[in-house]
mmCIF file of C-alpha atoms in Angstrom:
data_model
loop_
_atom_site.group_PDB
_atom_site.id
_atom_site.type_symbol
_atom_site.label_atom_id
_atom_site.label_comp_id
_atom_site.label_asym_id
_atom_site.label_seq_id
_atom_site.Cartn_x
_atom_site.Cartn_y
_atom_site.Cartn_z
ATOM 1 C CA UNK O 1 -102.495 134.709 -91.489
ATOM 2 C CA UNK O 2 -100.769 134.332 -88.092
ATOM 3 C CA UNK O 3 -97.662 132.627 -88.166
ATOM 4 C CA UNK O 4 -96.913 130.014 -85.375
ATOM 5 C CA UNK O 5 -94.206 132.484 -83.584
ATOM 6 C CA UNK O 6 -96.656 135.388 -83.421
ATOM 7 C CA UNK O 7 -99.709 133.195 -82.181
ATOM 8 C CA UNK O 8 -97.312 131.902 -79.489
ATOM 9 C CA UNK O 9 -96.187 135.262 -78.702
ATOM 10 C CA UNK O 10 -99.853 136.638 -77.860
ATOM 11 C CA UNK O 11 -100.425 134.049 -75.842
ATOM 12 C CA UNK O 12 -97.812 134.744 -73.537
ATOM 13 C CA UNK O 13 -98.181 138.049 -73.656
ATOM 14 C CA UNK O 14 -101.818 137.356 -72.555
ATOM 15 C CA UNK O 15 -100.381 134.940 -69.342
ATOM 16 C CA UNK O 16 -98.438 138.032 -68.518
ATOM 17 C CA UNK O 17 -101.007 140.204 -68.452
ATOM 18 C CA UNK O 18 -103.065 137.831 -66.299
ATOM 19 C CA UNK O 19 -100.094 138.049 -63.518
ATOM 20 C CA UNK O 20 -100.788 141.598 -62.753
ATOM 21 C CA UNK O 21 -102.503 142.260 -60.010
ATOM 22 C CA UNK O 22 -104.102 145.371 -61.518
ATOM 23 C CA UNK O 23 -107.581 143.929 -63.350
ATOM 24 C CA UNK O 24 -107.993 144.082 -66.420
ATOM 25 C CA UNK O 25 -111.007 143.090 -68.465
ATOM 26 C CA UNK O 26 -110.670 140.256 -70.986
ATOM 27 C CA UNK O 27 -111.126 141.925 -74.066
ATOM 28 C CA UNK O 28 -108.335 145.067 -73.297
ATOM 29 C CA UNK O 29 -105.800 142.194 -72.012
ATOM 30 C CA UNK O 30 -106.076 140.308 -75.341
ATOM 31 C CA UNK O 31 -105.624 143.789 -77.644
ATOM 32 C CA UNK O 32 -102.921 145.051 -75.362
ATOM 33 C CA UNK O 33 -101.058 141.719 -76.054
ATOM 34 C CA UNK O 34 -101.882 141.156 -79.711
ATOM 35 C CA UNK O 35 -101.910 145.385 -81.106
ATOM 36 C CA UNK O 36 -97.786 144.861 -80.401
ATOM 37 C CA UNK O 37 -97.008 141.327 -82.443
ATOM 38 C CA UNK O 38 -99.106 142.901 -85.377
ATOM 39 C CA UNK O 39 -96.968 145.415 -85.586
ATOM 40 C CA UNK O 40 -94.390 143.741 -85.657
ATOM 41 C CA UNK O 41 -92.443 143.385 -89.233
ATOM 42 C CA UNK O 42 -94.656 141.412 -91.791
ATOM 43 C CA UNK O 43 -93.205 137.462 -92.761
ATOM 44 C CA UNK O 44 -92.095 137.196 -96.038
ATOM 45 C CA UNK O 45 -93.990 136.323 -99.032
ATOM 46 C CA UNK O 46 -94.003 132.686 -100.279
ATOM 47 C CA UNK O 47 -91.494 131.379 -103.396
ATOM 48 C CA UNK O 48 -94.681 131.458 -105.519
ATOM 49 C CA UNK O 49 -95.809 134.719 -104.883
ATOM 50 C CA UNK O 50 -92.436 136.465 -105.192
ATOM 51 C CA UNK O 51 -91.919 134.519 -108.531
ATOM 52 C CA UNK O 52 -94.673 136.723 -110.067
ATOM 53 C CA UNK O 53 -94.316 139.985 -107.871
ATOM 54 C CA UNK O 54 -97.589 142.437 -108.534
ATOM 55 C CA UNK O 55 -98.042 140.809 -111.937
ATOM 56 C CA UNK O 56 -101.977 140.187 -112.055
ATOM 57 C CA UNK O 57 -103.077 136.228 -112.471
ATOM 58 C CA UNK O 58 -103.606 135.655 -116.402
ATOM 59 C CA UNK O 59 -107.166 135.199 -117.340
ATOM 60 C CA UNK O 60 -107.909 131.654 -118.043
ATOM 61 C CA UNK O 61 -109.050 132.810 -121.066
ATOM 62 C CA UNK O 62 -105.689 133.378 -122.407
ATOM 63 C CA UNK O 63 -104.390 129.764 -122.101
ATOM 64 C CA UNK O 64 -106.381 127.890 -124.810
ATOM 65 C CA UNK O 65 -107.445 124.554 -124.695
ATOM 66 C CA UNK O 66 -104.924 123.082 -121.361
ATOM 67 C CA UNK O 67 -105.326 119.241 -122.633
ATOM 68 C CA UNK O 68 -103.524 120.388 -126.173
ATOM 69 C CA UNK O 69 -100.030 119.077 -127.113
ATOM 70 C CA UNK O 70 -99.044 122.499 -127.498
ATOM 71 C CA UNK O 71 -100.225 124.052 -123.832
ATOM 72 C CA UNK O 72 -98.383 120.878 -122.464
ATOM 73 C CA UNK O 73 -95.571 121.212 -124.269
ATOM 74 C CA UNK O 74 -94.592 124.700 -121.836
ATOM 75 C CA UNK O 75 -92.750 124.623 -119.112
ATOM 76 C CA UNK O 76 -94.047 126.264 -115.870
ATOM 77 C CA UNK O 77 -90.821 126.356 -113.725
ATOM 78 C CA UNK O 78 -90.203 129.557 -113.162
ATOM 79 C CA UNK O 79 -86.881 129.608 -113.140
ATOM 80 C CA UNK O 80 -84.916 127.306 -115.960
ATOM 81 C CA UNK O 81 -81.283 127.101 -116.266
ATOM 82 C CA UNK O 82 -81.575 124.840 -119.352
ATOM 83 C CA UNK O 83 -84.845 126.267 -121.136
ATOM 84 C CA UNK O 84 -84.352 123.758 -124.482
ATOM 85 C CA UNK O 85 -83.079 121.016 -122.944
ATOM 86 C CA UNK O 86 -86.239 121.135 -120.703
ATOM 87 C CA UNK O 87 -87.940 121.073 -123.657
ATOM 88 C CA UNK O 88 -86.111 118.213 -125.516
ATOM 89 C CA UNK O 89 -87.449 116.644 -121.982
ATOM 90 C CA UNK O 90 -90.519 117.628 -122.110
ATOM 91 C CA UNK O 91 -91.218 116.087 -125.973
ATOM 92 C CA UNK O 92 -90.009 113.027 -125.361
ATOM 93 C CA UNK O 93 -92.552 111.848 -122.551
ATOM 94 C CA UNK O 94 -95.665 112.079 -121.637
ATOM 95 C CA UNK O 95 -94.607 112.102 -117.884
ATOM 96 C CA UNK O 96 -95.874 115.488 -115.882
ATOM 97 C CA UNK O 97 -92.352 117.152 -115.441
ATOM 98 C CA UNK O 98 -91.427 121.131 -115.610
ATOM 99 C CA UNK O 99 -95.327 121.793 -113.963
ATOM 100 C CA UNK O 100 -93.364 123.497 -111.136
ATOM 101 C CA UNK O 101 -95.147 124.500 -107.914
ATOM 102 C CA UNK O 102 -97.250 127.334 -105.817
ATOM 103 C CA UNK O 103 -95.674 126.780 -102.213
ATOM 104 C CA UNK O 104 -96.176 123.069 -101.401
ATOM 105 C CA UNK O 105 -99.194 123.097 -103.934
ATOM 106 C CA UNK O 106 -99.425 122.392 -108.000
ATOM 107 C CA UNK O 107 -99.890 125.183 -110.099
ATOM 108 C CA UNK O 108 -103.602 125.577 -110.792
ATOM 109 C CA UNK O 109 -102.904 124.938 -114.821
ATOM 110 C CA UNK O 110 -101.408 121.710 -113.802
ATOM 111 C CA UNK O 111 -104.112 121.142 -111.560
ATOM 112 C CA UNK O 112 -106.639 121.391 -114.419
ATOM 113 C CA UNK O 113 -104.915 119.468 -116.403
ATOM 114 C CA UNK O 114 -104.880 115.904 -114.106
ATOM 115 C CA UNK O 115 -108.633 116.737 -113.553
ATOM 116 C CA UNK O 116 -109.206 116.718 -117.486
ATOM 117 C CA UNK O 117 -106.827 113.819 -118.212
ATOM 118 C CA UNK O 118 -108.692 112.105 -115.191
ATOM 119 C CA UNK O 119 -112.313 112.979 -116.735
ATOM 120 C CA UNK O 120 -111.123 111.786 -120.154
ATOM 121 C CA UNK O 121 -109.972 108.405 -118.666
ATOM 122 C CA UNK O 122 -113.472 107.831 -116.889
ATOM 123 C CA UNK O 123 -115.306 108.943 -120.058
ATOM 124 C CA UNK O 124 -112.929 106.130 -122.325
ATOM 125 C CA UNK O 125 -114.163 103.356 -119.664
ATOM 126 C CA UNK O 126 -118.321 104.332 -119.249
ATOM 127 C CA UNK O 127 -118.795 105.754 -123.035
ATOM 128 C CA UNK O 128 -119.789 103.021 -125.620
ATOM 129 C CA UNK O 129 -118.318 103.015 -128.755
ATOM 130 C CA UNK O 130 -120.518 105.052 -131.468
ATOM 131 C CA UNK O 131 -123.103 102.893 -133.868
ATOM 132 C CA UNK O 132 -121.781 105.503 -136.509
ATOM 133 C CA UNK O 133 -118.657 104.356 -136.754
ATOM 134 C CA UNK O 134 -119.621 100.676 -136.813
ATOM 135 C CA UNK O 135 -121.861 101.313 -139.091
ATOM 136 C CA UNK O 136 -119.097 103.148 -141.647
ATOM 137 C CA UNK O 137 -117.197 100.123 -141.243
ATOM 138 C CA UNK O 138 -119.710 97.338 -141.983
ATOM 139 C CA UNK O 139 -119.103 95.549 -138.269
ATOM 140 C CA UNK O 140 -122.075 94.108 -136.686
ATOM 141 C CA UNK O 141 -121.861 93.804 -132.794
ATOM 142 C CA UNK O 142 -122.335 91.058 -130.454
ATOM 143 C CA UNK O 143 -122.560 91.228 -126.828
ATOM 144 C CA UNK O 144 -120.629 89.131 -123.753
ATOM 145 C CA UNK O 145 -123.075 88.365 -120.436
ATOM 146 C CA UNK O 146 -122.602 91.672 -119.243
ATOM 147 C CA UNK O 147 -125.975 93.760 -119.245
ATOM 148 C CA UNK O 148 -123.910 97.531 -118.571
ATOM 149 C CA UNK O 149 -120.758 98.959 -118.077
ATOM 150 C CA UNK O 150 -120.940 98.389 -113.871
ATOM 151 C CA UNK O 151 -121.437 95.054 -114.636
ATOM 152 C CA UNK O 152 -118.424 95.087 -116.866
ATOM 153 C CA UNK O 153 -116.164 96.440 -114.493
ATOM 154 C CA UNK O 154 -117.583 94.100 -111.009
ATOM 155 C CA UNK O 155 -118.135 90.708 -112.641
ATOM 156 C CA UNK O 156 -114.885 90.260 -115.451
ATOM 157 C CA UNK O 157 -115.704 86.643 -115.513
ATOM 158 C CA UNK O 158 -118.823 87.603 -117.333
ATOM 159 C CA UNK O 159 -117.052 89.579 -120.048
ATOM 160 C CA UNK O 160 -115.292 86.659 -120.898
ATOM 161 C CA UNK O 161 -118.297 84.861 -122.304
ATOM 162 C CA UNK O 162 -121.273 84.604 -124.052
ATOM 163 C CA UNK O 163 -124.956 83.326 -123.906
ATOM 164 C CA UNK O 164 -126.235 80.516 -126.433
ATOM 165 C CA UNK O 165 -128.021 82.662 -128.154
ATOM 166 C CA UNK O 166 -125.083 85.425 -129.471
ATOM 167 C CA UNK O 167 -122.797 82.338 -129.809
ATOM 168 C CA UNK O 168 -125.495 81.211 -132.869
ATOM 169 C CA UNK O 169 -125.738 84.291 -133.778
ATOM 170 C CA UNK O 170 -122.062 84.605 -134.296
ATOM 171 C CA UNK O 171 -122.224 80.794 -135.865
ATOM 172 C CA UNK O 172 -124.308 82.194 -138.238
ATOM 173 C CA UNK O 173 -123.160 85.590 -139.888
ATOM 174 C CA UNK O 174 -119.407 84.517 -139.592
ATOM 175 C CA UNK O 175 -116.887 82.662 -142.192
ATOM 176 C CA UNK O 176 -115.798 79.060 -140.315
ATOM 177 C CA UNK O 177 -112.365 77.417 -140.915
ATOM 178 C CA UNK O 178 -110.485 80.483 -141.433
ATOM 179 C CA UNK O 179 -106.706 80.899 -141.292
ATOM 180 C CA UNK O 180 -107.514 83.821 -139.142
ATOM 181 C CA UNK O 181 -110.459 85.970 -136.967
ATOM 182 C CA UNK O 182 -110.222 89.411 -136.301
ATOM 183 C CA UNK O 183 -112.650 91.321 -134.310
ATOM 184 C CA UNK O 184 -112.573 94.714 -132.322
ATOM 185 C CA UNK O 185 -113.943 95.372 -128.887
ATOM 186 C CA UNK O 186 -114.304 98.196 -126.518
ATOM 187 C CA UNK O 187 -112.526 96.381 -123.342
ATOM 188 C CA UNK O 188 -111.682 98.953 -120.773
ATOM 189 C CA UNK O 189 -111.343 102.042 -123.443
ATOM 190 C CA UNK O 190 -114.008 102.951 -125.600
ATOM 191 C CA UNK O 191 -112.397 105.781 -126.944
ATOM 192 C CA UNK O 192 -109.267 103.972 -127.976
ATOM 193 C CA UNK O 193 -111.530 102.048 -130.267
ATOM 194 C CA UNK O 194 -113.109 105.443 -131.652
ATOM 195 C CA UNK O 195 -109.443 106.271 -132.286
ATOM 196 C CA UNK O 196 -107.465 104.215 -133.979
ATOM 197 C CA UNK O 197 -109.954 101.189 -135.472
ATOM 198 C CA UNK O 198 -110.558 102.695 -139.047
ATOM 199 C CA UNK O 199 -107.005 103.539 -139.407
ATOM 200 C CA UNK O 200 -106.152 99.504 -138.311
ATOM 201 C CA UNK O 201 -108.518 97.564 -139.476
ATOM 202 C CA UNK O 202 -108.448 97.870 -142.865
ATOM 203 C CA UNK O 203 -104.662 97.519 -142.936
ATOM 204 C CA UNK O 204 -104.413 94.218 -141.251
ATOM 205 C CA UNK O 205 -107.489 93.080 -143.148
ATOM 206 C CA UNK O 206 -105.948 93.823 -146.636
ATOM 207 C CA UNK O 207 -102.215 92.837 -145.530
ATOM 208 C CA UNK O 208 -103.296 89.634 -144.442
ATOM 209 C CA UNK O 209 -105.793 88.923 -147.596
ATOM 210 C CA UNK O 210 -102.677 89.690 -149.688
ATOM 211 C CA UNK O 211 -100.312 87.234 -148.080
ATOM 212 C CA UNK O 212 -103.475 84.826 -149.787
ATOM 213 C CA UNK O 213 -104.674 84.051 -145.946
ATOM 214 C CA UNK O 214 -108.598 83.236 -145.999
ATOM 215 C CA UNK O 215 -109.341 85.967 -143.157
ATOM 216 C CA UNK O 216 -113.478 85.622 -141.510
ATOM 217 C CA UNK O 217 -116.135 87.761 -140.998
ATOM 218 C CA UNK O 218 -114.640 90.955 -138.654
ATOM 219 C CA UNK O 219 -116.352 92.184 -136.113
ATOM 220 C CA UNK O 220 -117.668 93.893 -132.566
ATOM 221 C CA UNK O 221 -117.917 92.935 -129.025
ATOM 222 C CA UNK O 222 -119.854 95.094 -126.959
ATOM 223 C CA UNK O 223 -118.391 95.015 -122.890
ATOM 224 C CA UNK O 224 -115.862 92.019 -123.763
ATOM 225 C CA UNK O 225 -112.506 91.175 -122.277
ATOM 226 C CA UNK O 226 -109.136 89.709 -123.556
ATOM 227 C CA UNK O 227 -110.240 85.834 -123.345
ATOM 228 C CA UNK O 228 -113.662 86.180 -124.753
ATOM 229 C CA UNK O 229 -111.322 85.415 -127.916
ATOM 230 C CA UNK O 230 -111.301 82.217 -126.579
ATOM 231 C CA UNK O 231 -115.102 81.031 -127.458
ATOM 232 C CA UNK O 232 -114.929 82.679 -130.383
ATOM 233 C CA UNK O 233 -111.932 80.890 -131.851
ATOM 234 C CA UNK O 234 -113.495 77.039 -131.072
ATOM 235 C CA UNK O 235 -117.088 78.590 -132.467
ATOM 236 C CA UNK O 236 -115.233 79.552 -135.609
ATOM 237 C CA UNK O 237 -112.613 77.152 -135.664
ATOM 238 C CA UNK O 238 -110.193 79.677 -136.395
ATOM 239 C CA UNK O 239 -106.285 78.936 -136.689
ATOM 240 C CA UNK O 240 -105.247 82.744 -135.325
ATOM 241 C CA UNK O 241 -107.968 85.206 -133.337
ATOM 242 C CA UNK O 242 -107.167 88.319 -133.277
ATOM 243 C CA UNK O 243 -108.436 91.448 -131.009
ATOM 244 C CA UNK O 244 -107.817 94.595 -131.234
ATOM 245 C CA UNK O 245 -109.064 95.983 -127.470
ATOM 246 C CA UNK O 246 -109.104 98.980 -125.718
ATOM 247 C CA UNK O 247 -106.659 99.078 -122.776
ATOM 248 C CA UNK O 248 -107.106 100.509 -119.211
ATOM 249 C CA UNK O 249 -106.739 103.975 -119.587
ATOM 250 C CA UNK O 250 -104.610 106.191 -117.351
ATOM 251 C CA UNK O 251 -103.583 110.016 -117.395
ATOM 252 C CA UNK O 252 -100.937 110.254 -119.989
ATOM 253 C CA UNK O 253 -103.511 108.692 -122.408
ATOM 254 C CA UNK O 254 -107.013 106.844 -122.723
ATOM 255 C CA UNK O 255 -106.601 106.004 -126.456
ATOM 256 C CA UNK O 256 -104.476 103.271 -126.273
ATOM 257 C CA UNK O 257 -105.429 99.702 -127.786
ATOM 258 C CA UNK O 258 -103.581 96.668 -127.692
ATOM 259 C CA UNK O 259 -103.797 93.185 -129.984
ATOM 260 C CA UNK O 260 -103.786 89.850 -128.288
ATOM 261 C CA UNK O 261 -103.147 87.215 -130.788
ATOM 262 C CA UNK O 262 -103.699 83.520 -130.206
ATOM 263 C CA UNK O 263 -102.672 80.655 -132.441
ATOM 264 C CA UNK O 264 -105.895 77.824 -131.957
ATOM 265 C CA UNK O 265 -107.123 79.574 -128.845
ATOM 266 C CA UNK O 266 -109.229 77.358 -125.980
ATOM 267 C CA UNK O 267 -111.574 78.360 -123.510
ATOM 268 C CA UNK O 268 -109.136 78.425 -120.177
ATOM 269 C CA UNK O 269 -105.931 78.148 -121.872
ATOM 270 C CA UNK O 270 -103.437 80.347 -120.026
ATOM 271 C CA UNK O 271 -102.283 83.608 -120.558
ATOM 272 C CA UNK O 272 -98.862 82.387 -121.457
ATOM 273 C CA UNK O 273 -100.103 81.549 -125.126
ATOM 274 C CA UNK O 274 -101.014 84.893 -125.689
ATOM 275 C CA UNK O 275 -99.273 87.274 -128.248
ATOM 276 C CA UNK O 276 -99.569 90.983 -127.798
ATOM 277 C CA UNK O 277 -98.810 94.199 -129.396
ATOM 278 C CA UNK O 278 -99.687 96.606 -127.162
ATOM 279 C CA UNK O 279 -99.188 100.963 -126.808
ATOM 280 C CA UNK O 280 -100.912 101.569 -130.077
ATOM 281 C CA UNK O 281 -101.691 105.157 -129.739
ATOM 282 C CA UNK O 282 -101.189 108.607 -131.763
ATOM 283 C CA UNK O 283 -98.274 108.979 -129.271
ATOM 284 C CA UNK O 284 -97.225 105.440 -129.141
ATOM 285 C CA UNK O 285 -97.125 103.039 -132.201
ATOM 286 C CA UNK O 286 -99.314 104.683 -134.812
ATOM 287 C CA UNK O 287 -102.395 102.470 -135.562
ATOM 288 C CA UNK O 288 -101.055 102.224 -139.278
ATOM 289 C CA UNK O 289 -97.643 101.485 -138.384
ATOM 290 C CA UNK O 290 -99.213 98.710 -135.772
ATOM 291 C CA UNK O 291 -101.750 97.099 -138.318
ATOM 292 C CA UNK O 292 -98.491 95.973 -140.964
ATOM 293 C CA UNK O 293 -96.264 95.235 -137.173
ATOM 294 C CA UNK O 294 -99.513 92.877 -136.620
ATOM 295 C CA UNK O 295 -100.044 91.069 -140.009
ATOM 296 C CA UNK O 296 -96.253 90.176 -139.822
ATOM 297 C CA UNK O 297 -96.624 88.555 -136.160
ATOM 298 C CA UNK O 298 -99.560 86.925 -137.185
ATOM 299 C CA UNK O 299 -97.408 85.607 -140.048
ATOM 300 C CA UNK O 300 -95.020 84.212 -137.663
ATOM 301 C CA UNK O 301 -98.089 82.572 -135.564
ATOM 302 C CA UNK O 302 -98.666 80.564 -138.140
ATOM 303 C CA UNK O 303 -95.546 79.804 -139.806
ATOM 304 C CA UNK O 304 -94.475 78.305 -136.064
ATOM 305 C CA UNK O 305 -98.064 76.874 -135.330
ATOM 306 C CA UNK O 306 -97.269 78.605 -131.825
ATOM 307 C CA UNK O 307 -98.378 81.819 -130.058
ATOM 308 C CA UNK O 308 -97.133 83.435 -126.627
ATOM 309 C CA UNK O 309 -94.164 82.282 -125.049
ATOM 310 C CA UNK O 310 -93.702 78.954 -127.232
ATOM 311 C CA UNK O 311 -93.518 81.170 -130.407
ATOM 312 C CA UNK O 312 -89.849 82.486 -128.349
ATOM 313 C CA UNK O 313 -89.119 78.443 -128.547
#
């Protein structure tokens, strides 16, 4: 490739050969101008081409699966004056740092990587959550207003609520006048749900059963957001609803759910009364760890009779 001095200096060595008076066909005045500045000295190599010399490109076969903890966990500066504390770095966030750089470009690895990470976070949004593992764990599902997941994401208002018919059916199959409700629901990350709900559920189920709370009938919403909680606590007449929902997912992870907890929860209460307990991930709070975190909290909700910012009170 021509670099900008070169181009410029064919071009006036083509003006100069137009000045002569002696003609000169077109085609022998641009090679007599541009046969000199190609023989000129070569430019330099770019930084990422030097950085590997003559070494041939590694066959992508030879890098394993790029989404892995361990692929991620290796640097790809090329040159590191601190290799392990890099490292230390590197293992204590998920944050893309040490990917280096080709020129002005990403290395093609990292590259790959954000298109995989980016893949897995639209597959946690349009996937629905698998009838096999609702079936393992006894949950029946009900659905919010919301026919499909476009719907979902373009109308939020109707995630929030259901028809007359699934709020009889949930009348119907579910405990009233319970100290607390706990249900799961796919929100914005199906695969957060696929994740972590058999390691949470039956945690905060059995915790709270042995603090002697009377805990109802568990659970799923199909396409439902955060304050769908809401109708489901005046159907039920429940003292704390709980939901564990999948979160929006980005590209450091798409398997993280959260738990919004409300103490007597009303349709259009505000946010404010909300509890949550959010970053429950393999890589964040460890669904076990967050199920006993949650049972506690809940504790608290109804010690104080409060949830959200007046449980701070």
């Amino acid at each position: 490739m021509l670099t900008q001095s070169q181009i410029d200096a064919i071009a006036d060595a083509v003006l100069q050969s137009m000045k002569n008076d002696t003609p000169v066909s077109a085609p022998q005045t641009i090679e007599t101008a541009v046969k000199p500045v190609l023989s000129e000295k070569k430019p330099p190599k770019s930084k990422c081409h030097e950085s590997r010399g003559d070494r041939p490109v590694q066959a992508l076969e030879g890098v394993g699966d790029i989404t892995s903890k361990e692929v991620r966990a290796v640097p790809l500066l090329d040159h590191i004056e601190d290799s392990e504390g890099l490292e230390r770095m590197m293992a204590r966030t998920p944050a893309r740092i040490g990917v280096g750089n080709c020129g002005p470009r990403l290395k093609t690895r990292t590259m790959l990587t954000l298109r995989a990470d980016h893949a897995a976070a639209r597959d946690a949004v349009f996937m629905d959550v698998s009838q096999g593992l609702l079936d393992r764990m006894g949950l029946f599902t009900l659905e919010t207003r919301c026919t499909d997941k476009t719907q979902f994401l373009t109308r939020p208002d109707l995630g929030r609520v259901f028809s007359p018919e699934t709020m009889d059916e949930l009348r119907s199959k579910c405990l009233h006048d319970v100290d607390v409700q706990i249900y799961a629901s796919d929100g914005l990350s199906s695969t957060a749900i696929e994740a972590n709900l058999e390691n949470i559920l039956p945690v905060i189920m059995e915790g709270l059963q042995a603090k002697g709370l009377k805990v109802g009938t568990p659970f799923f919403v199909k396409n439902g957001r955060v304050a769908a909680m809401d109708q489901v606590s005046e159907a039920l007449n429940a003292a704390v609803t709980c939901v564990l929902i999948g979160e929006r997912p980005g590209l450091a992870t798409a398997e993280s759910m959260s738990a919004y907890i409300a103490y007597k929860a009303t349709v259009g209460m505000p946010e404010a009364r909300r509890t949550v307990v959010s970053n429950i991930h393999a890589r964040g709070i460890p669904a076990v760890e967050a199920g006993a975190y949650i049972v506690d909290v809940i504790q608290k909700i109804l010690d104080a009779k409060a949830s959200g910012v007046e449980l701070k009170k």
